[in-house]
Short mmCIF file of C-alpha atoms in Angstrom, two decimals:
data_model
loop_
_atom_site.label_atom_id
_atom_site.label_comp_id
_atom_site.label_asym_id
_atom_site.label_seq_id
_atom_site.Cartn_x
_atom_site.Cartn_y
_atom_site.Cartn_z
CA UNK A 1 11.91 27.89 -9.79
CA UNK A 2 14.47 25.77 -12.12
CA UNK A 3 13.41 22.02 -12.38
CA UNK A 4 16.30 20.21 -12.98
CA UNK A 5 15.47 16.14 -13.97
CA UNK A 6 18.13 14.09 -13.70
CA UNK A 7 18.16 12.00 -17.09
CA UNK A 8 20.55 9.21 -15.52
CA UNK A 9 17.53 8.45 -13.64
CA UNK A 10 15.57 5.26 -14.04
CA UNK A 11 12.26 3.30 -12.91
CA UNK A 12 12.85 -0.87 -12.78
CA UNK A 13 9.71 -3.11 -11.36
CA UNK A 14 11.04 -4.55 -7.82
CA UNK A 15 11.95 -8.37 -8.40
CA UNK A 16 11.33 -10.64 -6.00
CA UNK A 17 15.38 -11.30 -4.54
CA UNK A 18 15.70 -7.51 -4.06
CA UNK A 19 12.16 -7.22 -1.41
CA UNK A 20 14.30 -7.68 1.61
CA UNK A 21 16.83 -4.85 0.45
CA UNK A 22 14.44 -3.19 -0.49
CA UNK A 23 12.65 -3.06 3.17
CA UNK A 24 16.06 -2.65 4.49
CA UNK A 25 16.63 0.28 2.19
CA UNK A 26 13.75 1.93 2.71
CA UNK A 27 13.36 1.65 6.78
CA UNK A 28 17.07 3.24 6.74
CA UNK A 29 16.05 6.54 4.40
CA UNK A 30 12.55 7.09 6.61
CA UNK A 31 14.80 6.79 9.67
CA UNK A 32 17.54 9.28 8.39
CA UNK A 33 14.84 11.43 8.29
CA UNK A 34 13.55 11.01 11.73
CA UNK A 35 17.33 10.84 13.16
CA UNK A 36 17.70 14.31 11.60
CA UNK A 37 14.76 15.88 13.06
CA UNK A 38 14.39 14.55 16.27
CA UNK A 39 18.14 12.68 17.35
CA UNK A 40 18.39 9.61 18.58
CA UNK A 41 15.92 9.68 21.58
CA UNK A 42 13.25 9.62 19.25
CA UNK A 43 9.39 8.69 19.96
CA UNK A 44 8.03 8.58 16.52
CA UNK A 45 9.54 4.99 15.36
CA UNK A 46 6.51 2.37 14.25
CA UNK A 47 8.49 -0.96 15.45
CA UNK A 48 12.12 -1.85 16.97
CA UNK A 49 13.36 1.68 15.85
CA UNK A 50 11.85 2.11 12.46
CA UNK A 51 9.98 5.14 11.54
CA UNK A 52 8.35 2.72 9.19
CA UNK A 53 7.46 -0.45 10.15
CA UNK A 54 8.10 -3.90 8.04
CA UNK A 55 4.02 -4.74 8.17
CA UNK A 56 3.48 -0.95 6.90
CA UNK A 57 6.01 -1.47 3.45
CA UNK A 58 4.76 -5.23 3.02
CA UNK A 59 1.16 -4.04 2.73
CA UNK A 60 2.26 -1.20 0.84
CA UNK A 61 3.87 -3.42 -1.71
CA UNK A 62 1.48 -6.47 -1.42
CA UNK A 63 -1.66 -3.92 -2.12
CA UNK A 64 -4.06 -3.95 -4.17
CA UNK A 65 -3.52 -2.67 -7.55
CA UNK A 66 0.32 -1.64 -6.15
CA UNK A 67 3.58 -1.05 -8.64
CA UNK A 68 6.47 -1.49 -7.11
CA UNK A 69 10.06 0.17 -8.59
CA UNK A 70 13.62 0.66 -7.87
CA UNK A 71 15.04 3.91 -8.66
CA UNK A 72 18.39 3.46 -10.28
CA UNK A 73 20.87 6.43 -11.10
CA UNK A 74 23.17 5.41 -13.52
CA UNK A 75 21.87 1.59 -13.22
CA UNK A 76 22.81 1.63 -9.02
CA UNK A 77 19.84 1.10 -6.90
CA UNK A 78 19.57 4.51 -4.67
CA UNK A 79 15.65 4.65 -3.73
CA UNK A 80 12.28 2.92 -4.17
CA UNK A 81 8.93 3.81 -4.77
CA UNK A 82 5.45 2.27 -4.36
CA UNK A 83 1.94 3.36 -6.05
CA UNK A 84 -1.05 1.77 -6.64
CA UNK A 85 -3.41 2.76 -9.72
CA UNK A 86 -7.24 2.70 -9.70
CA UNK A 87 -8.73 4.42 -12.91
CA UNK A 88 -7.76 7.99 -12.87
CA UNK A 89 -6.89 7.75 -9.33
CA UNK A 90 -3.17 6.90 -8.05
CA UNK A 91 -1.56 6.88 -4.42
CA UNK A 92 1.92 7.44 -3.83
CA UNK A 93 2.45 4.47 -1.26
CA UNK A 94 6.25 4.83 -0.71
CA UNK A 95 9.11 7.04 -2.39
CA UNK A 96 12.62 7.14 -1.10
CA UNK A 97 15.67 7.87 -2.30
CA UNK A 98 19.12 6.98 0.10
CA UNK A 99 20.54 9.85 1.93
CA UNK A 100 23.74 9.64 0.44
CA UNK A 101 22.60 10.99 -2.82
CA UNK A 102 19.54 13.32 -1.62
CA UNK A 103 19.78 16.53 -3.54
CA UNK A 104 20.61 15.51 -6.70
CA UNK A 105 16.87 15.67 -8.54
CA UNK A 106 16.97 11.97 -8.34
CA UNK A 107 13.29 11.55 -6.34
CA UNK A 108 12.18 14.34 -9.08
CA UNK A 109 12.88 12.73 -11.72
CA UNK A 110 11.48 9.14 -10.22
CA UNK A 111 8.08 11.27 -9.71
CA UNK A 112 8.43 12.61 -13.25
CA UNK A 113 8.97 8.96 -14.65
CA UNK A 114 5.95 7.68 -12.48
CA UNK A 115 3.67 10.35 -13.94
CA UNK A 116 5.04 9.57 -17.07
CA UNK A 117 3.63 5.66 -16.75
CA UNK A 118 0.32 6.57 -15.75
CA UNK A 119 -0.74 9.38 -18.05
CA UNK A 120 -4.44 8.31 -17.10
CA UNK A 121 -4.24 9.26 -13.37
CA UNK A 122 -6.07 12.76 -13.24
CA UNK A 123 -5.70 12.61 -9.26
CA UNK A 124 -2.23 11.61 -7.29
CA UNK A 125 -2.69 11.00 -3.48
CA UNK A 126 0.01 10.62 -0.71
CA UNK A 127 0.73 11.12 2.79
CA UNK A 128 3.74 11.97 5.35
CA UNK A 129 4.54 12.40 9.06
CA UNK A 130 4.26 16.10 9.94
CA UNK A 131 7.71 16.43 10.82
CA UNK A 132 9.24 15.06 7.61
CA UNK A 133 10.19 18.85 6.69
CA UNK A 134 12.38 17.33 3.52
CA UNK A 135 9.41 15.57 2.02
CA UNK A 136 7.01 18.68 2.48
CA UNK A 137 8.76 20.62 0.62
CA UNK A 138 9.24 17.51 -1.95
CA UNK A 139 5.59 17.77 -2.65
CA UNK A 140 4.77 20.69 -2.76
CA UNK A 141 7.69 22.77 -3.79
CA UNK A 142 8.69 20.23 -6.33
CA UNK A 143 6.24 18.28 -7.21
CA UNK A 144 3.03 20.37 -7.31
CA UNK A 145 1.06 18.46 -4.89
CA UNK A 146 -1.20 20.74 -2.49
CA UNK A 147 -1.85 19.60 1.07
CA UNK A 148 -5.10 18.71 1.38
CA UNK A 149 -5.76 17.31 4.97
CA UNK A 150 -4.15 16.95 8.57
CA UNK A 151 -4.50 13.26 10.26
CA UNK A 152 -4.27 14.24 14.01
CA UNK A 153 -5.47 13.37 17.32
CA UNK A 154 -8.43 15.66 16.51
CA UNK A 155 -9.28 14.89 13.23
CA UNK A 156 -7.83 11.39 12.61
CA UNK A 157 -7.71 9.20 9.72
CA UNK A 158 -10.19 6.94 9.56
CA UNK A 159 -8.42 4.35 7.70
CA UNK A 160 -5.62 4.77 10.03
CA UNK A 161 -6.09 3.81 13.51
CA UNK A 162 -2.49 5.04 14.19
CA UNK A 163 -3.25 9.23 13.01
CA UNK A 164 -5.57 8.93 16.55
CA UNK A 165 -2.54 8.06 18.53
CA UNK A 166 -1.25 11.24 20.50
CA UNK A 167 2.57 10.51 20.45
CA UNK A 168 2.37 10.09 16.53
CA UNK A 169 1.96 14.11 16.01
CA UNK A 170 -0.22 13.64 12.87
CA UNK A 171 0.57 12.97 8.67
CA UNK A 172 -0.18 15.48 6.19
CA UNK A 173 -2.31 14.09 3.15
CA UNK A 174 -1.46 15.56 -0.05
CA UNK A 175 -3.34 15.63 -3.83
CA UNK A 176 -1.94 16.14 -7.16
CA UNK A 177 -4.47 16.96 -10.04
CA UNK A 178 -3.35 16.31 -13.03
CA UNK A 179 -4.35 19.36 -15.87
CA UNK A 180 -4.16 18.53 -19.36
CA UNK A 181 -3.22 21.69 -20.51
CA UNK A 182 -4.60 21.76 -24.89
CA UNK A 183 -3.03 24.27 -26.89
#
């Protein structure tokens, strides 16, 4: 497999006049996703046709310990990610990149940059709906997470009163362990 980072790639912290866009944003690239796999007449949507709800990216960036970034390619916002850092733990709260520009190693490289800013973190966390095929293969064909865990109506989240829910059709939870490899 060729990894290919795109070097115009950038990380900036989320300032306060860009949070709405920045909702906005990231509500339209989780619902590109949902529009591709499903249509239109879609059941999956959170709130008022979002795949991902307002309350669920508010408390991802108002969280505890939580970083929130813009990715920029060549200085143009064109994604956004959220983590939050605990000693050598981190979760991956949010990462998106707008569908106009998917394929071009730009959510690589934001991964790459994140990893890069916590060189602590021994253990990356994240989760995703089971029918976001795209960000599956992100993970684990990119990114080297493993899948770990299957939120369902049979074995549901705990912290997630929503992974219960029928309709929802379950997230995936991936990890990411970190090997410092010494020469």
């Amino acid at each position: 497999m060729q990894t290919i980072i795109n070097k115009n790639v950038t990380l900036s912290s989320l300032k306060p006049d860009d949070r709405e866009q920045f909702i906005l944003d990231n509500q339209r690239a989780f619902k590109y996703g949902a529009i591709e796999e499903f249509g239109l007449r879609d059941n999956h949507f959170e709130e008022d046709g979002e795949i991902i709800s307002r309350a669920t990216i508010e408390a991802s960036i108002d969280g505890k310990n939580a970083e929130a970034y813009r990715i920029l390619l060549d200085g143009e916002k064109v994604g956004g990610a959220v983590i939050s850092v605990e000693g050598g733990c981190g979760e991956l709260e949010l990462l998106f990149v707008n569908p106009e520009v998917h394929s071009k190693g730009i959510g690589y490289s934001a991964w790459c940059l994140i990893e890069q800013l916590h060189p602590e973190i021994k253990v990356w966390e994240t989760c995703t709906p089971y029918f976001e095929k795209r960000n599956i293969h992100f993970y684990v064909n990119r990114c080297g997470f493993h899948i770990v865990e299957y939120f369902n109506s049979r074995h549901p989240d705990v912290n997630d009163s929503e992974s219960a829910d029928e309709e929802s059709g379950g997230m995936f939870r991936f990890q990411k362990k970190i090997r410092n490899l010494k020469l």
